[in-house]
Amino acid sequence: MNISIIGLGYVGVITGVCLSSLGHKVFGCDLSKEKVKMLSNGVMPFLEYGCEELLKKSILNKTFSASTSLKDMLDESDLTFVCVGTPSLNNGEVDLSSIKKVLKDINEYLKNRDRWLGICIRSTIPPGTINNTVIPIFNVENYLNNKYSIAFCPEFLREGNSVNDFFKPPLTVTASSDNKIKMLLNELWSSIPGKFQGNEVSFEEAELYKYTSNAFHALKISFANEISLISKEYNANPNVVMDLLKSDTLLNISTKYLRPGYAFGGSCLPKDLRALSHLAKKNNLVIPVLSNILKSNENIILNAKNHIIKNSYGAIGFAGITFKDGTDDLRESSVLKLIYDLSKKYDKISVHDENIDINNLTGVNLKIWQKFIELIEPVVYEKAEDFIKSVDTIIIHGLQENVFKEIRKSNLKKNVIDLNEI
Ligand SMILES: NC(=O)c1ccc[n+]([C@@H]2O[C@H](COP(=O)([O-])OP(=O)(O)OC[C@H]3O[C@@H](n4cnc5c(N)ncnc54)[C@H](O)[C@@H]3O)[C@@H](O)[C@H]2O)c1
């Protein structure tokens, strides 16, 4: 395939050199004459293990060349990768000026081109950029004359390991404007040895996924570092603590606890986070990641409250009030907290939970239940059938299969708000 690469920084050079090493003809373009000269002479402009060797071979095989002329490089190619920088401005906003400039130049260039060009953005860009900034740059004639298609494929390479990462990518994510560019990219990615598993998503999902992935990496590092601060204070080896965490691949290093949904609660997570924050305070340690988790959780409850106020009508009722599905444990239930908050706004709130047998509640749970009844004075329905008849808006938490069965059976139109879907 004939491919141009615009922006010969870390991403552009690695992408270009690796693709050219597979036999694709790659035409690199950069504003920097110095970089272009170095690359043309087989010299890497930065350190990257294994890349210079591949670059030299590609130059000998005439599969890689570089130039400062965008037109010359585009003329040679069917597909172009835009790999220019998208750095932060002082206020945190992403500086899209380089990407806008390149795309405006491509739009101008396309007017005099007599064949189609696939344009794939590889730079990291905020959600909404392709639809709100990139696509509007191209003029209608170019669009109507099928001069181009747009795709976005975020890059996941790690500097220092990027050649390996290129040939064994952790993930390939593609968002495309049409089938033509999608098929071309699939063909290209399939030419990389190893198992190709593509994920086709919307532009916004691909754009946001790149930030999500980097935020998660940063979160993991900061999490481990804060645990390390506490470990050292108590003569515990932080590596032993984190190795234990990593060795649990059922709950810790797994897909568990990563599904977006409603706030957590229960007898352990809030209590143990409070304990860690307290230990840190006592020892003058600063652990903002760990000590802000509960604040983040409270914000999810507030968000649910606002959503319910906006989207409910008539009589409201909660189905599922324990802290999670499959338990009758009411301790630190985030649903109860939500009901307390909403009780200031609603005169009457109905409740039903198929996991609670009121007559069998004991100990702390019985006390929580009694206090709840005393303060909120909810209308309690033991049978799902009676519950659904009495409410217009059902706020559901967990499976609550009986409630759904009754809704289906009765054919009654109900406004259902699932706390896990807000
Ligand atoms: N570096 C990484 O590890 C990495 C990994 C994944 C994604 N990314 C993302 O990829 C993008 C590129 O990152 P990078 O580290 O390669 O950037 P970089 O700053 O190293 O390289 C960008 C290159 O683009 C060139 N350029 C700017 N405007 C140009 C124009 N109009 N025409 C031609 N060339 C132009 C610059 O001269 C520079 O050489 C960024 O959005 C970054 O967030 C980077």
GROMACS .gro file of C-alpha atoms in nm, residues 12-421:
model
  410
   12GLY     CA    1   0.471   0.921   1.284
   13VAL     CA    2   0.823   0.780   1.262
   14ILE     CA    3   0.739   0.452   1.436
   15THR     CA    4   0.422   0.405   1.228
   16GLY     CA    5   0.604   0.494   0.905
   17VAL     CA    6   0.918   0.292   0.965
   18CYS     CA    7   0.732  -0.017   1.086
   19LEU     CA    8   0.486  -0.009   0.795
   20SER     CA    9   0.771   0.039   0.547
   21SER     CA   10   0.953  -0.259   0.701
   22LEU     CA   11   0.650  -0.470   0.603
   23GLY     CA   12   0.693  -0.367   0.239
   24HIS     CA   13   0.443  -0.080   0.226
   25LYS     CA   14   0.571   0.231   0.047
   26VAL     CA   15   0.581   0.507   0.304
   27PHE     CA   16   0.622   0.880   0.235
   28GLY     CA   17   0.689   1.082   0.549
   29CYS     CA   18   0.634   1.456   0.576
   30ASP     CA   19   0.740   1.702   0.845
   31LEU     CA   20   0.789   2.079   0.873
   32SER     CA   21   1.131   2.021   1.026
   33LYS     CA   22   1.401   2.011   0.758
   34GLU     CA   23   1.643   1.873   1.015
   35LYS     CA   24   1.422   1.573   1.095
   36VAL     CA   25   1.357   1.505   0.727
   37LYS     CA   26   1.732   1.517   0.655
   38MET     CA   27   1.819   1.285   0.944
   39LEU     CA   28   1.551   1.033   0.851
   40SER     CA   29   1.647   1.044   0.483
   41ASN     CA   30   2.001   0.955   0.590
   42GLY     CA   31   1.879   0.664   0.800
   43VAL     CA   32   1.936   0.842   1.132
   44MET     CA   33   1.664   0.840   1.397
   45PRO     CA   34   1.581   1.189   1.535
   46PHE     CA   35   1.515   1.032   1.878
   47LEU     CA   36   1.603   0.718   2.068
   48GLU     CA   37   1.377   0.421   2.007
   49TYR     CA   38   1.503   0.068   2.048
   50GLY     CA   39   1.513  -0.132   1.721
   51CYS     CA   40   1.381   0.150   1.502
   52GLU     CA   41   1.702   0.280   1.344
   53GLU     CA   42   1.785  -0.067   1.212
   54LEU     CA   43   1.441  -0.092   1.048
   55LEU     CA   44   1.473   0.264   0.910
   56LYS     CA   45   1.810   0.188   0.746
   57LYS     CA   46   1.671  -0.129   0.586
   58SER     CA   47   1.363   0.055   0.458
   59ILE     CA   48   1.581   0.327   0.303
   60LEU     CA   49   1.796   0.064   0.131
   61ASN     CA   50   1.480  -0.111   0.007
   62LYS     CA   51   1.338   0.227  -0.101
   63THR     CA   52   1.021   0.174   0.101
   64PHE     CA   53   1.071   0.484   0.320
   65SER     CA   54   1.138   0.841   0.214
   66ALA     CA   55   1.083   1.177   0.382
   67SER     CA   56   1.020   1.530   0.260
   68THR     CA   57   0.896   1.869   0.377
   69SER     CA   58   0.655   1.884   0.081
   70LEU     CA   59   0.304   1.778   0.179
   71LYS     CA   60   0.187   1.777  -0.183
   72ASP     CA   61   0.466   1.548  -0.303
   73MET     CA   62   0.397   1.300  -0.025
   74LEU     CA   63   0.019   1.304  -0.074
   75ASP     CA   64   0.057   1.265  -0.451
   76GLU     CA   65   0.227   0.930  -0.392
   77SER     CA   66  -0.025   0.791  -0.147
   78ASP     CA   67  -0.373   0.637  -0.123
   79LEU     CA   68  -0.387   0.664   0.253
   80THR     CA   69  -0.242   0.930   0.482
   81PHE     CA   70  -0.187   0.918   0.856
   82VAL     CA   71  -0.201   1.250   1.043
   83CYS     CA   72   0.036   1.218   1.339
   84VAL     CA   73   0.105   1.581   1.440
   85GLY     CA   74   0.123   1.688   1.804
   86THR     CA   75  -0.185   1.785   2.008
   87PRO     CA   76  -0.024   1.938   2.321
   88SER     CA   77  -0.196   2.103   2.618
   89LEU     CA   78  -0.262   2.476   2.635
   90ASN     CA   79  -0.218   2.650   2.971
   91ASN     CA   80  -0.583   2.592   3.066
   92GLY     CA   81  -0.566   2.221   2.985
   93GLU     CA   82  -0.748   2.261   2.655
   94VAL     CA   83  -0.603   2.059   2.368
   95ASP     CA   84  -0.414   2.266   2.111
   96LEU     CA   85  -0.559   2.150   1.779
   97SER     CA   86  -0.383   2.416   1.572
   98SER     CA   87  -0.136   2.175   1.402
   99ILE     CA   88  -0.405   1.925   1.313
  100LYS     CA   89  -0.635   2.199   1.179
  101LYS     CA   90  -0.352   2.340   0.968
  102VAL     CA   91  -0.269   2.000   0.817
  103LEU     CA   92  -0.634   1.925   0.738
  104LYS     CA   93  -0.690   2.269   0.581
  105ASP     CA   94  -0.383   2.205   0.363
  106ILE     CA   95  -0.517   1.861   0.266
  107ASN     CA   96  -0.857   2.013   0.182
  108GLU     CA   97  -0.687   2.265  -0.050
  109TYR     CA   98  -0.471   1.992  -0.202
  110LEU     CA   99  -0.775   1.770  -0.272
  111LYS     CA  100  -0.929   2.031  -0.504
  112ASN     CA  101  -0.662   1.947  -0.765
  113ARG     CA  102  -0.635   1.575  -0.696
  114ASP     CA  103  -0.819   1.347  -0.933
  115ARG     CA  104  -0.852   1.042  -0.707
  116TRP     CA  105  -0.970   0.944  -0.364
  117LEU     CA  106  -0.755   0.979  -0.048
  118GLY     CA  107  -0.807   0.800   0.281
  119ILE     CA  108  -0.728   1.032   0.574
  120CYS     CA  109  -0.667   0.860   0.906
  121ILE     CA  110  -0.603   1.070   1.216
  122ARG     CA  111  -0.365   0.904   1.459
  123SER     CA  112  -0.306   1.200   1.694
  124THR     CA  113  -0.488   1.202   2.027
  125ILE     CA  114  -0.792   1.431   1.998
  126PRO     CA  115  -1.078   1.512   2.241
  127PRO     CA  116  -1.423   1.356   2.189
  128GLY     CA  117  -1.623   1.545   1.929
  129THR     CA  118  -1.317   1.669   1.733
  130ILE     CA  119  -1.377   1.463   1.417
  131ASN     CA  120  -1.744   1.554   1.389
  132ASN     CA  121  -1.725   1.915   1.509
  133THR     CA  122  -1.382   2.030   1.391
  134VAL     CA  123  -1.230   1.793   1.134
  135ILE     CA  124  -1.526   1.717   0.904
  136PRO     CA  125  -1.637   2.085   0.876
  137ILE     CA  126  -1.287   2.177   0.747
  138PHE     CA  127  -1.351   1.991   0.420
  139ASN     CA  128  -1.552   2.172   0.157
  140VAL     CA  129  -1.869   2.036   0.002
  141GLU     CA  130  -1.721   1.987  -0.349
  142ASN     CA  131  -1.449   1.759  -0.217
  143TYR     CA  132  -1.715   1.564  -0.028
  144LEU     CA  133  -1.958   1.541  -0.321
  145ASN     CA  134  -1.678   1.437  -0.557
  146ASN     CA  135  -1.583   1.152  -0.321
  147LYS     CA  136  -1.231   1.289  -0.289
  148TYR     CA  137  -1.173   1.160   0.063
  149SER     CA  138  -1.290   0.955   0.361
  150ILE     CA  139  -1.200   1.014   0.723
  151ALA     CA  140  -1.101   0.765   0.991
  152PHE     CA  141  -0.964   0.790   1.341
  153CYS     CA  142  -0.738   0.519   1.484
  154PRO     CA  143  -0.588   0.612   1.821
  155GLU     CA  144  -0.228   0.513   1.878
  156PHE     CA  145  -0.134   0.312   2.188
  157LEU     CA  146   0.244   0.277   2.153
  158ARG     CA  147   0.470   0.323   2.453
  159GLU     CA  148   0.792   0.515   2.395
  160GLY     CA  149   1.086   0.282   2.460
  161ASN     CA  150   0.884  -0.021   2.354
  162SER     CA  151   0.708   0.120   2.053
  163VAL     CA  152   0.845  -0.108   1.781
  164ASN     CA  153   0.723  -0.411   1.979
  165ASP     CA  154   0.395  -0.236   2.050
  166PHE     CA  155   0.350  -0.163   1.680
  167PHE     CA  156   0.390  -0.528   1.582
  168LYS     CA  157   0.189  -0.654   1.882
  169PRO     CA  158  -0.064  -0.377   1.947
  170PRO     CA  159  -0.261  -0.413   2.270
  171LEU     CA  160  -0.574  -0.310   2.080
  172THR     CA  161  -0.674  -0.176   1.740
  173VAL     CA  162  -0.961   0.072   1.748
  174THR     CA  163  -1.107   0.215   1.429
  175ALA     CA  164  -1.378   0.474   1.370
  176SER     CA  165  -1.454   0.558   1.010
  177SER     CA  166  -1.679   0.775   0.798
  178ASP     CA  167  -1.750   0.494   0.548
  179ASN     CA  168  -1.676   0.139   0.437
  180LYS     CA  169  -1.407   0.233   0.186
  181ILE     CA  170  -1.159   0.363   0.441
  182LYS     CA  171  -1.265   0.102   0.697
  183MET     CA  172  -1.181  -0.182   0.454
  184LEU     CA  173  -0.851  -0.019   0.356
  185LEU     CA  174  -0.746   0.016   0.720
  186ASN     CA  175  -0.853  -0.340   0.800
  187GLU     CA  176  -0.640  -0.458   0.507
  188LEU     CA  177  -0.347  -0.254   0.636
  189TRP     CA  178  -0.376  -0.370   0.999
  190SER     CA  179  -0.412  -0.729   0.878
  191SER     CA  180  -0.072  -0.697   0.708
  192ILE     CA  181   0.087  -0.667   1.054
  193PRO     CA  182   0.196  -1.014   1.168
  194GLY     CA  183   0.013  -1.146   1.472
  195LYS     CA  184  -0.351  -1.171   1.551
  196PHE     CA  185  -0.549  -0.872   1.434
  197GLN     CA  186  -0.855  -0.792   1.637
  198GLY     CA  187  -1.019  -0.472   1.530
  199ASN     CA  188  -1.278  -0.280   1.722
  200GLU     CA  189  -1.506  -0.060   1.518
  201VAL     CA  190  -1.673   0.214   1.719
  202SER     CA  191  -1.805   0.567   1.670
  203PHE     CA  192  -1.568   0.865   1.637
  204GLU     CA  193  -1.660   0.991   1.983
  205GLU     CA  194  -1.608   0.648   2.143
  206ALA     CA  195  -1.267   0.606   1.980
  207GLU     CA  196  -1.163   0.960   2.072
  208LEU     CA  197  -1.273   0.922   2.433
  209TYR     CA  198  -1.132   0.570   2.462
  210LYS     CA  199  -0.778   0.698   2.406
  211TYR     CA  200  -0.814   0.943   2.698
  212THR     CA  201  -0.984   0.675   2.910
  213SER     CA  202  -0.698   0.437   2.851
  214ASN     CA  203  -0.430   0.691   2.943
  215ALA     CA  204  -0.627   0.812   3.247
  216PHE     CA  205  -0.652   0.451   3.365
  217HIS     CA  206  -0.277   0.400   3.330
  218ALA     CA  207  -0.211   0.721   3.525
  219LEU     CA  208  -0.465   0.622   3.789
  220LYS     CA  209  -0.297   0.284   3.837
  221ILE     CA  210   0.045   0.445   3.885
  222SER     CA  211  -0.084   0.705   4.133
  223PHE     CA  212  -0.288   0.442   4.317
  224ALA     CA  213   0.021   0.221   4.359
  225ASN     CA  214   0.229   0.522   4.468
  226GLU     CA  215  -0.024   0.626   4.735
  227ILE     CA  216  -0.042   0.269   4.868
  228SER     CA  217   0.338   0.281   4.877
  229LEU     CA  218   0.331   0.598   5.094
  230ILE     CA  219   0.105   0.427   5.348
  231SER     CA  220   0.300   0.098   5.330
  232LYS     CA  221   0.629   0.266   5.414
  233GLU     CA  222   0.476   0.442   5.713
  234TYR     CA  223   0.383   0.100   5.857
  235ASN     CA  224   0.702  -0.088   5.759
  236ALA     CA  225   0.516  -0.290   5.498
  237ASN     CA  226   0.692  -0.356   5.169
  238PRO     CA  227   0.480  -0.177   4.903
  239ASN     CA  228   0.593  -0.427   4.638
  240VAL     CA  229   0.463  -0.717   4.846
  241VAL     CA  230   0.131  -0.537   4.897
  242MET     CA  231   0.095  -0.456   4.527
  243ASP     CA  232   0.212  -0.803   4.421
  244LEU     CA  233  -0.068  -0.950   4.631
  245LEU     CA  234  -0.313  -0.713   4.466
  246LYS     CA  235  -0.189  -0.814   4.121
  247SER     CA  236  -0.199  -1.186   4.202
  248ASP     CA  237  -0.577  -1.172   4.250
  249THR     CA  238  -0.689  -1.200   3.892
  250LEU     CA  239  -1.048  -1.276   3.987
  251LEU     CA  240  -1.142  -0.948   4.152
  252ASN     CA  241  -0.845  -0.712   4.118
  253ILE     CA  242  -0.671  -0.746   3.781
  254SER     CA  243  -0.986  -0.849   3.601
  255THR     CA  244  -1.293  -0.706   3.435
  256LYS     CA  245  -1.467  -0.679   3.773
  257TYR     CA  246  -1.566  -0.338   3.911
  258LEU     CA  247  -1.521  -0.164   3.576
  259ARG     CA  248  -1.881  -0.151   3.460
  260PRO     CA  249  -2.027   0.199   3.467
  261GLY     CA  250  -2.330   0.212   3.693
  262TYR     CA  251  -2.455   0.347   4.022
  263ALA     CA  252  -2.259   0.446   4.335
  264PHE     CA  253  -2.100   0.180   4.553
  265GLY     CA  254  -2.191   0.127   4.917
  266GLY     CA  255  -2.202  -0.154   5.170
  267SER     CA  256  -2.027  -0.235   5.489
  268CYS     CA  257  -1.670  -0.246   5.354
  269LEU     CA  258  -1.571  -0.009   5.072
  270PRO     CA  259  -1.677   0.324   5.230
  271LYS     CA  260  -1.553   0.224   5.575
  272ASP     CA  261  -1.213   0.107   5.452
  273LEU     CA  262  -1.160   0.414   5.236
  274ARG     CA  263  -1.234   0.630   5.542
  275ALA     CA  264  -0.979   0.426   5.737
  276LEU     CA  265  -0.706   0.483   5.475
  277SER     CA  266  -0.778   0.857   5.463
  278HIS     CA  267  -0.761   0.869   5.842
  279LEU     CA  268  -0.431   0.681   5.853
  280ALA     CA  269  -0.286   0.921   5.597
  281LYS     CA  270  -0.402   1.226   5.792
  282LYS     CA  271  -0.259   1.086   6.114
  283ASN     CA  272   0.078   1.039   5.945
  284ASN     CA  273   0.075   1.367   5.749
  285LEU     CA  274   0.055   1.182   5.418
  286VAL     CA  275  -0.116   1.332   5.117
  287ILE     CA  276  -0.319   1.073   4.923
  288PRO     CA  277  -0.560   1.268   4.701
  289VAL     CA  278  -0.648   0.974   4.476
  290LEU     CA  279  -0.760   0.749   4.760
  291SER     CA  280  -0.918   1.019   4.975
  292ASN     CA  281  -1.128   1.158   4.690
  293ILE     CA  282  -1.291   0.828   4.594
  294LEU     CA  283  -1.576   0.876   4.843
  295LYS     CA  284  -1.631   1.231   4.715
  296SER     CA  285  -1.658   1.093   4.363
  297ASN     CA  286  -1.908   0.835   4.487
  298GLU     CA  287  -2.121   1.104   4.657
  299ASN     CA  288  -2.125   1.293   4.330
  300ILE     CA  289  -2.275   0.990   4.155
  301ILE     CA  290  -2.557   0.991   4.412
  302LEU     CA  291  -2.612   1.363   4.353
  303ASN     CA  292  -2.616   1.305   3.979
  304ALA     CA  293  -2.880   1.032   4.022
  305LYS     CA  294  -3.087   1.265   4.242
  306ASN     CA  295  -3.085   1.541   3.979
  307HIS     CA  296  -3.166   1.292   3.705
  308ILE     CA  297  -3.465   1.156   3.897
  309ILE     CA  298  -3.600   1.505   3.975
  310LYS     CA  299  -3.576   1.588   3.605
  311ASN     CA  300  -3.708   1.265   3.460
  312SER     CA  301  -3.966   1.129   3.705
  313TYR     CA  302  -4.337   1.196   3.712
  314GLY     CA  303  -4.629   1.105   3.936
  315ALA     CA  304  -4.573   0.883   4.237
  316ILE     CA  305  -4.218   0.753   4.267
  317GLY     CA  306  -4.106   0.420   4.407
  318PHE     CA  307  -3.773   0.245   4.455
  319ALA     CA  308  -3.731  -0.122   4.365
  320GLY     CA  309  -3.410  -0.251   4.524
  321ILE     CA  310  -3.286  -0.052   4.820
  322THR     CA  311  -3.000  -0.265   4.955
  323PHE     CA  312  -2.642  -0.171   4.873
  324LYS     CA  313  -2.620  -0.421   4.585
  325ASP     CA  314  -2.807  -0.699   4.416
  326GLY     CA  315  -2.849  -1.038   4.586
  327THR     CA  316  -2.815  -0.920   4.945
  328ASP     CA  317  -3.046  -0.786   5.215
  329ASP     CA  318  -2.759  -0.580   5.361
  330LEU     CA  319  -2.867  -0.219   5.406
  331ARG     CA  320  -2.543  -0.090   5.555
  332GLU     CA  321  -2.425   0.228   5.380
  333SER     CA  322  -2.664   0.160   5.093
  334SER     CA  323  -2.624   0.437   4.835
  335VAL     CA  324  -2.989   0.384   4.741
  336LEU     CA  325  -3.103   0.463   5.096
  337LYS     CA  326  -2.884   0.774   5.089
  338LEU     CA  327  -3.053   0.875   4.762
  339ILE     CA  328  -3.399   0.819   4.912
  340TYR     CA  329  -3.305   1.033   5.214
  341ASP     CA  330  -3.192   1.310   4.977
  342LEU     CA  331  -3.506   1.286   4.763
  343SER     CA  332  -3.741   1.274   5.063
  344LYS     CA  333  -3.690   1.650   5.103
  345LYS     CA  334  -3.849   1.694   4.761
  346TYR     CA  335  -4.114   1.420   4.750
  347ASP     CA  336  -4.392   1.379   5.010
  348LYS     CA  337  -4.438   1.011   4.952
  349ILE     CA  338  -4.185   0.751   4.839
  350SER     CA  339  -4.275   0.384   4.793
  351VAL     CA  340  -4.023   0.104   4.834
  352HIS     CA  341  -3.999  -0.263   4.748
  353ASP     CA  342  -3.704  -0.502   4.757
  354GLU     CA  343  -3.740  -0.870   4.675
  355ASN     CA  344  -3.420  -0.944   4.868
  356ILE     CA  345  -3.553  -0.809   5.199
  357ASP     CA  346  -3.771  -1.014   5.430
  358ILE     CA  347  -3.874  -0.743   5.676
  359ASN     CA  348  -3.968  -0.996   5.944
  360ASN     CA  349  -3.627  -1.158   5.933
  361LEU     CA  350  -3.410  -0.846   5.951
  362THR     CA  351  -3.179  -0.852   6.254
  363GLY     CA  352  -2.894  -0.658   6.415
  364VAL     CA  353  -2.760  -0.349   6.242
  365ASN     CA  354  -2.979  -0.402   5.936
  366LEU     CA  355  -3.293  -0.403   6.151
  367LYS     CA  356  -3.179  -0.078   6.318
  368ILE     CA  357  -3.113   0.084   5.979
  369TRP     CA  358  -3.455  -0.029   5.854
  370GLN     CA  359  -3.633   0.106   6.166
  371LYS     CA  360  -3.456   0.440   6.138
  372PHE     CA  361  -3.541   0.456   5.769
  373ILE     CA  362  -3.912   0.391   5.839
  374GLU     CA  363  -3.912   0.647   6.120
  375LEU     CA  364  -3.742   0.927   5.922
  376ILE     CA  365  -3.878   0.875   5.571
  377GLU     CA  366  -4.213   0.711   5.642
  378PRO     CA  367  -4.204   0.529   5.309
  379VAL     CA  368  -4.491   0.317   5.182
  380VAL     CA  369  -4.348  -0.034   5.197
  381TYR     CA  370  -4.477  -0.296   4.954
  382GLU     CA  371  -4.384  -0.655   5.013
  383LYS     CA  372  -4.540  -0.772   4.688
  384ALA     CA  373  -4.405  -0.648   4.352
  385GLU     CA  374  -4.759  -0.660   4.212
  386ASP     CA  375  -4.893  -0.408   4.468
  387PHE     CA  376  -4.580  -0.192   4.434
  388ILE     CA  377  -4.608  -0.140   4.059
  389LYS     CA  378  -4.978  -0.058   4.079
  390SER     CA  379  -4.911   0.223   4.324
  391VAL     CA  380  -4.629   0.407   4.141
  392ASP     CA  381  -4.581   0.589   3.810
  393THR     CA  382  -4.202   0.616   3.814
  394ILE     CA  383  -4.005   0.309   3.921
  395ILE     CA  384  -3.642   0.371   4.017
  396ILE     CA  385  -3.475   0.036   3.995
  397HIS     CA  386  -3.148  -0.087   4.144
  398GLY     CA  387  -3.028  -0.438   4.068
  399LEU     CA  388  -3.220  -0.716   3.897
  400GLN     CA  389  -3.554  -0.706   4.086
  401GLU     CA  390  -3.688  -0.968   3.846
  402ASN     CA  391  -4.033  -0.982   4.008
  403VAL     CA  392  -4.089  -0.613   3.939
  404PHE     CA  393  -4.007  -0.653   3.570
  405LYS     CA  394  -4.225  -0.968   3.551
  406GLU     CA  395  -4.519  -0.779   3.701
  407ILE     CA  396  -4.471  -0.482   3.467
  408ARG     CA  397  -4.477  -0.718   3.168
  409LYS     CA  398  -4.774  -0.915   3.305
  410SER     CA  399  -4.986  -0.614   3.392
  411ASN     CA  400  -4.913  -0.428   3.068
  412LEU     CA  401  -4.912  -0.107   3.270
  413LYS     CA  402  -4.709   0.181   3.122
  414LYS     CA  403  -4.444   0.275   3.376
  415ASN     CA  404  -4.161   0.524   3.370
  416VAL     CA  405  -3.859   0.310   3.463
  417ILE     CA  406  -3.533   0.473   3.570
  418ASP     CA  407  -3.251   0.223   3.612
  419LEU     CA  408  -2.987   0.363   3.847
  420ASN     CA  409  -2.720   0.165   3.664
  421GLU     CA  410  -2.809   0.328   3.334
   0.00000   0.00000   0.00000
